[in-house]
Amino acid sequence: MVAVARIINATLVVPELDKRSFWQDTSNFSDVFDEEHFIRSLANDVKIIKKLPQELVNETRIVKYFISWSGMDYYENEIATLWEEYQVIRAAKSDSRLANNNLPADIQKLRCRACYEALRFSPCIEQMGKLLVERMRLFGPYVALHLRYEKDMLAFSGCTHDLSQDEAEELRIIRENTSYWKIKEIDPVEQRLKGFCPLTPKEVGIFLTALGYPSKTPIYIASGGIYGGESHMAELRSRYPLLMSKETMSWDPIADLRLTLKEKLASIEELEPFSNHASQMAALDYIVSIESDVFIPSYYGNMAKAVEGHRRFLGRGRSILPDRKALVRLFDKLAQGTMTEGKSLSNKIIDLHRRRLGSPRKRKGPISGTKGMDRFRSEEAFYSNSLPDCLCRTGPLHPNTASHVVR
């Protein structure tokens, strides 16, 4: 939206956050982000104001659904002409409204500044996030596991593998009763075989073991409430006892480590300002994930893509993206007894992920043979990989040219 405002020569009003989603979060933009820094950082690019001026509040406005993955022509020739009739344009949707590729360099670099310089979490979130990172570091290098196994995720996706009949029915009812989720009838088996389901906690444990992570590996669980709680976490915890999150922490009685907060990574009092605000709690998870030595998402959703892109921009460690479609077939062989855990499985899983480690590389274009919207949808998202647009060359272009990330 920052880039779109620049293209159509608009003043941008600080975004309103969705308050009608599953989690019913009442947070405003300024509760999650440092609003003053956002406005100040982009002052030379786009004029940003906190709210609509009083003289425009009652003006006729148009609510516009911008076409997904649109380029310069669409915004300059179609959207910009709306100024002839309206003084206020409301963007009804803001996700994926701008093309990933084939935009002027100054627009792409503006997106970089918006993502990685202007957007900064509010001071209280930054402070708490930093504290969580420090406490994780007491255990040494750690893995941040974005475990998408919350009730809303499972209900929306229709994924019920390893759930009881009662749990599957509860999720079906939630999906049926959530009006803004358009797809109601979902085949959970087909979803899983296509790789559209998040890995279960049990599957994540198998995956980590196959990759060679020892049982003493500290793991931060970046997640909302895990559906089914401990009943679905038991097998993962049996493999990796050092599972920690904002609210709970497992103790290794052998390790010579002591935190003043015995059972939790943060106290109830410390988390109280953020509780009942899913977006603010997610921001804490985002910070701990960005700073982790390894980041692994069980599902490649919006937050996972944003964390991957941010870590790639900052030059952080590995971001391992599980190939869910291929993994499901291996996990099913284990369940059927036609394969066992060990060196063979480990080699297969390691080979599958040699090129899924979040390494710096040029953003991928569309998949060959795709057309129309599917072509744009198949591209790698700008915010999951902003390279090379967010890189500046430090010398003439030749094979050994050094590059650095824009700071």
Coordinates of C-alpha atoms in Angstrom, one line a residue:
M1 CA 0.0 0.0 0.0
V2 CA 2.9 2.3 0.6
A3 CA 4.1 1.6 -3.0
V4 CA 0.6 2.0 -4.4
A5 CA 0.2 5.4 -2.7
R6 CA 3.5 6.5 -4.3
I7 CA 2.4 5.3 -7.8
I8 CA -0.9 7.1 -7.7
N9 CA 0.4 10.2 -5.9
A10 CA -1.8 9.6 -2.8
T11 CA -1.6 10.5 0.8
L12 CA -1.7 7.2 2.8
V13 CA -3.8 7.0 6.0
V14 CA -2.3 4.8 8.6
P15 CA -3.8 1.3 8.0
E16 CA -6.7 0.0 10.0
L17 CA -6.2 -3.6 11.2
D18 CA -8.8 -6.2 10.7
K19 CA -10.9 -6.6 13.9
R20 CA -13.4 -9.1 12.6
S21 CA -11.1 -12.1 12.1
F22 CA -11.3 -15.3 14.0
W23 CA -9.3 -14.0 16.9
Q24 CA -11.4 -10.8 17.4
D25 CA -8.3 -8.7 18.0
T26 CA -9.0 -5.1 18.9
S27 CA -5.4 -3.9 18.3
N28 CA -4.8 -0.7 16.3
F29 CA -1.8 -0.1 14.1
S30 CA 0.0 1.9 16.8
D31 CA -0.5 -1.0 19.3
V32 CA 1.6 -3.3 17.1
F33 CA 3.9 -0.9 15.2
D34 CA 5.9 2.2 16.0
E35 CA 3.5 4.6 14.2
E36 CA 5.7 7.7 14.5
H37 CA 8.7 5.9 13.1
F38 CA 6.7 4.5 10.3
I39 CA 5.5 8.0 9.2
R40 CA 8.9 9.7 9.7
S41 CA 10.9 7.0 7.9
L42 CA 8.8 7.3 4.7
A43 CA 8.4 11.1 4.8
N44 CA 10.6 11.5 1.7
D45 CA 8.6 8.9 -0.3
V46 CA 4.9 9.1 0.7
K47 CA 3.0 11.5 2.9
I48 CA 1.4 9.4 5.7
I49 CA -1.3 10.7 8.1
K50 CA -2.8 9.1 11.2
K51 CA -6.4 9.6 10.3
L52 CA -8.6 11.1 7.6
P53 CA -8.7 15.0 7.8
Q54 CA -12.0 16.2 9.2
E55 CA -12.9 18.0 6.0
L56 CA -12.8 14.7 4.1
V57 CA -14.7 12.5 6.6
N58 CA -18.0 13.1 4.9
E59 CA -16.8 13.3 1.4
T60 CA -18.0 10.6 -1.0
R61 CA -15.5 7.9 -1.2
I62 CA -15.0 4.8 -3.4
V63 CA -14.4 1.4 -1.9
K64 CA -12.1 -0.3 -4.4
Y65 CA -11.0 -4.0 -4.6
F66 CA -7.6 -3.6 -6.4
I67 CA -6.9 -6.4 -8.8
S68 CA -4.3 -8.8 -7.4
W69 CA -0.7 -8.6 -8.6
S70 CA -1.4 -5.5 -10.7
G71 CA 1.4 -3.5 -12.3
M72 CA 2.1 0.1 -13.0
D73 CA -0.3 0.4 -16.0
Y74 CA -3.3 -0.6 -13.9
Y75 CA -2.6 1.9 -11.1
E76 CA -1.5 4.8 -13.3
N77 CA -4.2 4.4 -16.0
E78 CA -7.2 3.0 -14.1
I79 CA -6.9 3.7 -10.3
A80 CA -5.3 7.2 -10.6
T81 CA -8.2 8.4 -12.8
L82 CA -10.5 7.9 -9.8
W83 CA -9.1 11.2 -8.4
E84 CA -11.2 12.9 -11.1
E85 CA -14.4 11.9 -9.2
Y86 CA -13.2 11.0 -5.6
Q87 CA -11.0 12.5 -3.0
V88 CA -10.9 9.3 -0.9
I89 CA -10.1 5.8 -2.1
R90 CA -10.6 3.0 0.4
A91 CA -8.6 -0.2 -0.4
A92 CA -11.0 -3.0 0.6
K93 CA -8.2 -5.6 0.5
S94 CA -4.5 -5.0 0.8
D95 CA -2.9 -8.4 0.3
S96 CA -1.0 -9.2 -2.9
R97 CA -2.4 -6.2 -4.7
L98 CA 0.9 -5.3 -6.3
A99 CA 3.0 -7.3 -8.8
N100 CA 6.1 -9.0 -7.4
N101 CA 8.1 -8.3 -10.5
N102 CA 8.5 -5.9 -13.5
L103 CA 8.2 -2.7 -11.5
P104 CA 10.5 0.3 -11.6
A105 CA 13.6 0.0 -9.3
D106 CA 12.5 3.0 -7.2
I107 CA 9.2 1.3 -6.4
Q108 CA 10.8 -2.0 -5.5
K109 CA 13.3 -0.2 -3.2
L110 CA 10.5 1.7 -1.6
R111 CA 8.9 -1.6 -0.7
C112 CA 12.2 -2.6 0.8
R113 CA 12.3 0.5 3.0
A114 CA 8.7 0.0 4.0
C115 CA 9.2 -3.6 5.0
Y116 CA 12.6 -3.5 6.7
E117 CA 13.1 0.1 7.8
A118 CA 9.8 1.8 8.3
L119 CA 7.9 -1.1 9.9
R120 CA 9.2 -1.4 13.4
F121 CA 7.3 -3.0 16.3
S122 CA 6.1 -0.7 19.1
P123 CA 8.7 -0.1 21.9
C124 CA 6.9 -2.3 24.4
I125 CA 6.8 -5.2 21.9
E126 CA 10.4 -4.7 20.9
Q127 CA 11.5 -4.7 24.5
M128 CA 9.6 -7.9 25.4
G129 CA 10.7 -9.6 22.2
K130 CA 14.3 -8.8 23.0
L131 CA 13.9 -10.2 26.5
L132 CA 12.4 -13.5 25.2
V133 CA 15.4 -13.8 22.8
E134 CA 17.9 -13.2 25.6
R135 CA 16.2 -15.9 27.7
M136 CA 16.2 -18.3 24.8
R137 CA 20.0 -17.6 24.3
L138 CA 20.6 -18.9 27.8
F139 CA 20.1 -22.3 26.4
G140 CA 22.4 -21.8 23.5
P141 CA 21.6 -21.7 19.7
Y142 CA 17.9 -22.4 19.2
V143 CA 15.4 -23.4 16.6
A144 CA 12.2 -21.3 16.2
L145 CA 9.4 -23.6 15.1
H146 CA 6.4 -21.8 13.7
L147 CA 3.9 -24.5 14.6
R148 CA 0.6 -23.8 12.7
Y149 CA -1.6 -26.1 14.7
E150 CA -4.1 -23.6 16.1
K151 CA -7.8 -24.2 16.0
D152 CA -8.4 -21.5 13.3
M153 CA -5.7 -22.9 11.0
L154 CA -7.0 -26.5 11.1
A155 CA -10.7 -25.4 10.8
F156 CA -9.9 -23.1 7.8
S157 CA -7.8 -25.7 6.0
G158 CA -10.0 -28.7 6.7
C159 CA -7.0 -30.7 7.9
T160 CA -7.9 -33.4 10.4
H161 CA -5.0 -36.0 10.2
D162 CA -4.4 -37.6 13.6
L163 CA -7.4 -35.9 15.1
S164 CA -10.3 -37.6 16.8
Q165 CA -13.8 -37.7 15.2
D166 CA -15.0 -35.2 17.8
E167 CA -12.2 -32.8 17.1
A168 CA -12.7 -33.1 13.3
E169 CA -16.4 -32.4 13.8
E170 CA -15.7 -29.4 16.0
L171 CA -13.4 -27.9 13.4
R172 CA -16.0 -28.6 10.7
I173 CA -18.7 -26.7 12.7
I174 CA -16.3 -23.7 13.1
R175 CA -15.6 -23.6 9.4
E176 CA -19.3 -23.8 8.6
N177 CA -20.2 -21.0 11.0
T178 CA -17.4 -18.6 9.9
S179 CA -19.1 -16.6 7.2
Y180 CA -16.0 -15.1 5.6
W181 CA -14.4 -18.5 4.9
K182 CA -15.9 -19.3 1.6
I183 CA -14.9 -23.0 1.1
K184 CA -17.0 -25.2 3.4
E185 CA -16.7 -28.7 2.0
I186 CA -13.1 -30.0 2.2
D187 CA -11.6 -33.5 1.7
P188 CA -9.0 -33.7 4.5
V189 CA -7.2 -36.7 2.9
E190 CA -6.9 -34.9 -0.5
Q191 CA -5.8 -31.7 1.2
R192 CA -3.0 -33.5 3.0
L193 CA -1.8 -35.5 0.0
K194 CA -1.5 -32.2 -2.0
G195 CA 0.7 -30.7 0.7
F196 CA -1.9 -28.2 1.7
C197 CA -2.0 -29.1 5.4
P198 CA 0.4 -28.0 8.2
L199 CA 2.7 -30.7 9.6
T200 CA 1.3 -32.2 12.8
P201 CA 3.5 -31.8 15.9
K202 CA 4.3 -35.5 15.7
E203 CA 5.4 -35.1 12.0
V204 CA 7.6 -32.1 13.0
G205 CA 9.3 -34.3 15.5
I206 CA 10.1 -37.0 12.9
F207 CA 11.3 -34.2 10.5
L208 CA 13.7 -32.6 13.0
T209 CA 15.1 -36.0 14.0
A210 CA 15.7 -36.9 10.4
L211 CA 17.5 -33.6 9.8
G212 CA 19.8 -34.6 12.6
Y213 CA 18.8 -32.2 15.4
P214 CA 19.7 -33.8 18.8
S215 CA 17.1 -34.2 21.6
K216 CA 18.9 -31.4 23.6
T217 CA 18.1 -28.8 20.9
P218 CA 16.3 -25.8 22.4
I219 CA 13.1 -25.1 20.4
Y220 CA 10.9 -22.0 20.6
I221 CA 7.3 -22.7 19.7
A222 CA 6.0 -19.7 17.8
S223 CA 2.3 -20.3 17.9
G224 CA -1.0 -19.4 19.3
G225 CA -2.7 -22.1 21.4
I226 CA -2.0 -25.5 20.0
Y227 CA -5.2 -27.4 19.3
G228 CA -5.7 -30.2 21.7
G229 CA -2.9 -28.9 23.9
E230 CA -0.6 -31.5 25.4
S231 CA -2.4 -34.4 23.9
H232 CA -1.1 -33.4 20.5
M233 CA 2.3 -32.2 21.7
A234 CA 3.3 -35.3 23.7
E235 CA 5.2 -37.1 20.9
L236 CA 7.1 -33.9 19.9
R237 CA 8.0 -33.2 23.5
S238 CA 9.2 -36.8 24.1
R239 CA 11.8 -36.2 21.3
Y240 CA 12.6 -32.6 22.2
P241 CA 12.1 -31.9 26.0
L242 CA 13.4 -28.3 25.6
L243 CA 10.2 -27.0 24.0
M244 CA 9.6 -23.4 25.0
S245 CA 7.2 -20.6 24.2
K246 CA 6.1 -17.3 25.5
E247 CA 3.9 -18.9 28.1
T248 CA 5.3 -22.3 28.9
M249 CA 8.8 -23.8 29.2
S250 CA 10.0 -27.4 29.6
W251 CA 13.0 -27.9 32.0
D252 CA 16.0 -30.0 31.5
P253 CA 17.0 -30.9 35.1
I254 CA 20.5 -31.9 34.0
A255 CA 21.4 -28.7 32.2
D256 CA 23.3 -26.2 34.4
L257 CA 20.9 -23.4 33.4
R258 CA 18.7 -21.3 35.7
L259 CA 16.1 -18.7 34.9
T260 CA 14.4 -16.6 37.5
L261 CA 11.1 -17.6 35.9
K262 CA 10.9 -21.2 36.7
E263 CA 8.1 -22.6 34.5
K264 CA 7.7 -19.9 31.9
L265 CA 9.8 -18.0 29.5
A266 CA 7.8 -14.9 30.6
S267 CA 5.6 -14.3 33.5
I268 CA 1.9 -13.7 33.4
E269 CA 2.5 -10.1 34.5
E270 CA 5.1 -9.5 31.7
L271 CA 2.7 -10.8 29.1
E272 CA -0.4 -9.2 30.4
P273 CA -0.2 -6.1 28.2
F274 CA -0.2 -8.3 25.1
S275 CA -2.7 -11.0 26.2
N276 CA -6.0 -11.2 24.4
H277 CA -4.3 -9.5 21.4
A278 CA -3.3 -12.2 18.9
S279 CA -1.5 -9.8 16.6
Q280 CA 0.7 -8.5 19.4
M281 CA 1.5 -12.0 20.7
A282 CA 2.3 -13.0 17.1
A283 CA 4.7 -10.0 16.9
L284 CA 6.6 -11.4 19.9
D285 CA 6.9 -14.7 18.1
Y286 CA 8.0 -12.9 15.0
I287 CA 10.9 -11.2 16.8
V288 CA 12.1 -14.5 18.4
S289 CA 11.8 -16.2 15.0
I290 CA 13.8 -13.5 13.2
E291 CA 16.6 -13.8 15.8
S292 CA 16.7 -17.6 15.9
D293 CA 19.6 -19.7 14.6
V294 CA 17.2 -21.8 12.5
F295 CA 13.6 -21.1 11.5
I296 CA 11.3 -23.8 10.5
P297 CA 7.6 -23.3 9.7
S298 CA 5.2 -26.3 9.7
Y299 CA 3.1 -24.4 7.1
Y300 CA 4.2 -21.9 4.6
G301 CA 1.7 -19.1 5.3
N302 CA 1.9 -15.3 5.4
M303 CA 3.9 -15.1 8.6
A304 CA 6.3 -17.8 7.6
K305 CA 6.9 -16.0 4.3
A306 CA 7.5 -12.7 6.0
V307 CA 9.9 -14.2 8.5
E308 CA 11.8 -16.0 5.8
G309 CA 12.1 -12.8 3.7
H310 CA 13.2 -10.7 6.7
R311 CA 15.8 -13.3 7.7
R312 CA 17.1 -13.5 4.1
F313 CA 17.3 -9.7 4.0
L314 CA 19.2 -9.6 7.3
G315 CA 21.5 -12.5 6.3
R316 CA 20.4 -14.6 9.2
G317 CA 20.8 -18.4 9.5
R318 CA 18.8 -21.1 7.9
S319 CA 15.1 -21.0 7.2
I320 CA 14.2 -24.6 6.4
L321 CA 10.9 -24.9 4.5
P322 CA 9.5 -28.4 4.7
D323 CA 8.3 -30.0 1.5
R324 CA 5.0 -31.1 2.9
K325 CA 3.8 -32.9 -0.2
A326 CA 6.8 -35.1 -0.4
L327 CA 7.0 -35.6 3.4
V328 CA 3.5 -36.8 3.7
R329 CA 4.3 -39.8 1.5
L330 CA 7.3 -40.7 3.7
F331 CA 5.3 -40.3 6.9
D332 CA 2.6 -42.5 5.5
K333 CA 5.2 -45.2 4.7
L334 CA 6.3 -45.0 8.3
A335 CA 2.7 -45.4 9.5
Q336 CA 2.2 -48.4 7.2
G337 CA 5.4 -50.1 8.4
T338 CA 7.0 -50.1 4.9
M339 CA 9.7 -47.7 6.1
T340 CA 11.4 -47.2 9.4
E341 CA 13.2 -44.2 11.0
G342 CA 16.9 -44.2 10.5
K343 CA 19.6 -43.4 8.0
S344 CA 17.6 -44.1 4.9
L345 CA 14.7 -41.8 5.9
S346 CA 17.2 -39.2 7.1
N347 CA 19.1 -39.2 3.8
K348 CA 15.8 -38.9 1.8
I349 CA 14.6 -35.9 3.9
I350 CA 18.0 -34.2 3.9
D351 CA 18.2 -34.6 0.1
L352 CA 14.6 -33.2 -0.3
H353 CA 15.6 -30.0 1.5
R354 CA 19.1 -29.1 0.2
R355 CA 17.6 -26.3 -1.8
R356 CA 15.0 -25.2 0.8
L357 CA 17.2 -23.5 3.3
G358 CA 16.4 -19.9 2.8
S359 CA 19.7 -19.1 1.2
P360 CA 20.2 -15.7 -0.5
R361 CA 19.2 -16.0 -4.2
K362 CA 17.3 -14.2 -6.9
R363 CA 13.5 -14.3 -6.5
K364 CA 11.8 -17.0 -8.5
G365 CA 9.5 -16.0 -11.4
P366 CA 6.3 -17.8 -12.5
I367 CA 6.2 -21.6 -13.0
S368 CA 6.6 -22.4 -16.7
G369 CA 3.3 -23.1 -18.5
T370 CA 1.1 -21.3 -16.0
K371 CA -1.3 -18.6 -17.3
G372 CA -3.4 -15.7 -16.1
M373 CA -3.8 -15.3 -12.3
D374 CA -2.2 -18.8 -11.8
R375 CA 0.9 -17.4 -13.4
F376 CA 1.2 -14.6 -10.8
R377 CA 0.1 -16.9 -8.0
S378 CA 3.0 -19.2 -8.8
E379 CA 5.6 -16.5 -8.4
E380 CA 7.7 -16.2 -5.3
A381 CA 6.2 -13.4 -3.2
F382 CA 8.3 -10.2 -2.9
Y383 CA 8.1 -10.2 0.9
S384 CA 9.4 -13.8 1.1
N385 CA 12.4 -12.9 -1.1
S386 CA 13.1 -9.3 -1.8
L387 CA 16.4 -10.1 -3.5
P388 CA 18.0 -8.7 -5.7
D389 CA 15.8 -5.6 -5.3
C390 CA 16.9 -4.9 -1.7
L391 CA 20.6 -5.3 -2.6
C392 CA 23.0 -2.5 -3.7
R393 CA 26.1 -3.3 -5.6
T394 CA 29.3 -1.9 -4.1
G395 CA 31.3 -2.0 -7.2
P396 CA 31.2 -2.7 -11.0
L397 CA 29.3 -5.7 -12.0
H398 CA 31.5 -8.8 -12.5
P399 CA 31.5 -12.3 -11.2
N400 CA 33.2 -11.4 -7.9
T401 CA 31.3 -8.3 -7.2
A402 CA 30.5 -7.7 -3.6
S403 CA 27.0 -6.8 -2.6
H404 CA 25.5 -5.7 0.6
V405 CA 21.9 -5.5 1.8
V406 CA 20.3 -2.0 2.0
R407 CA 20.3 -0.9 5.7

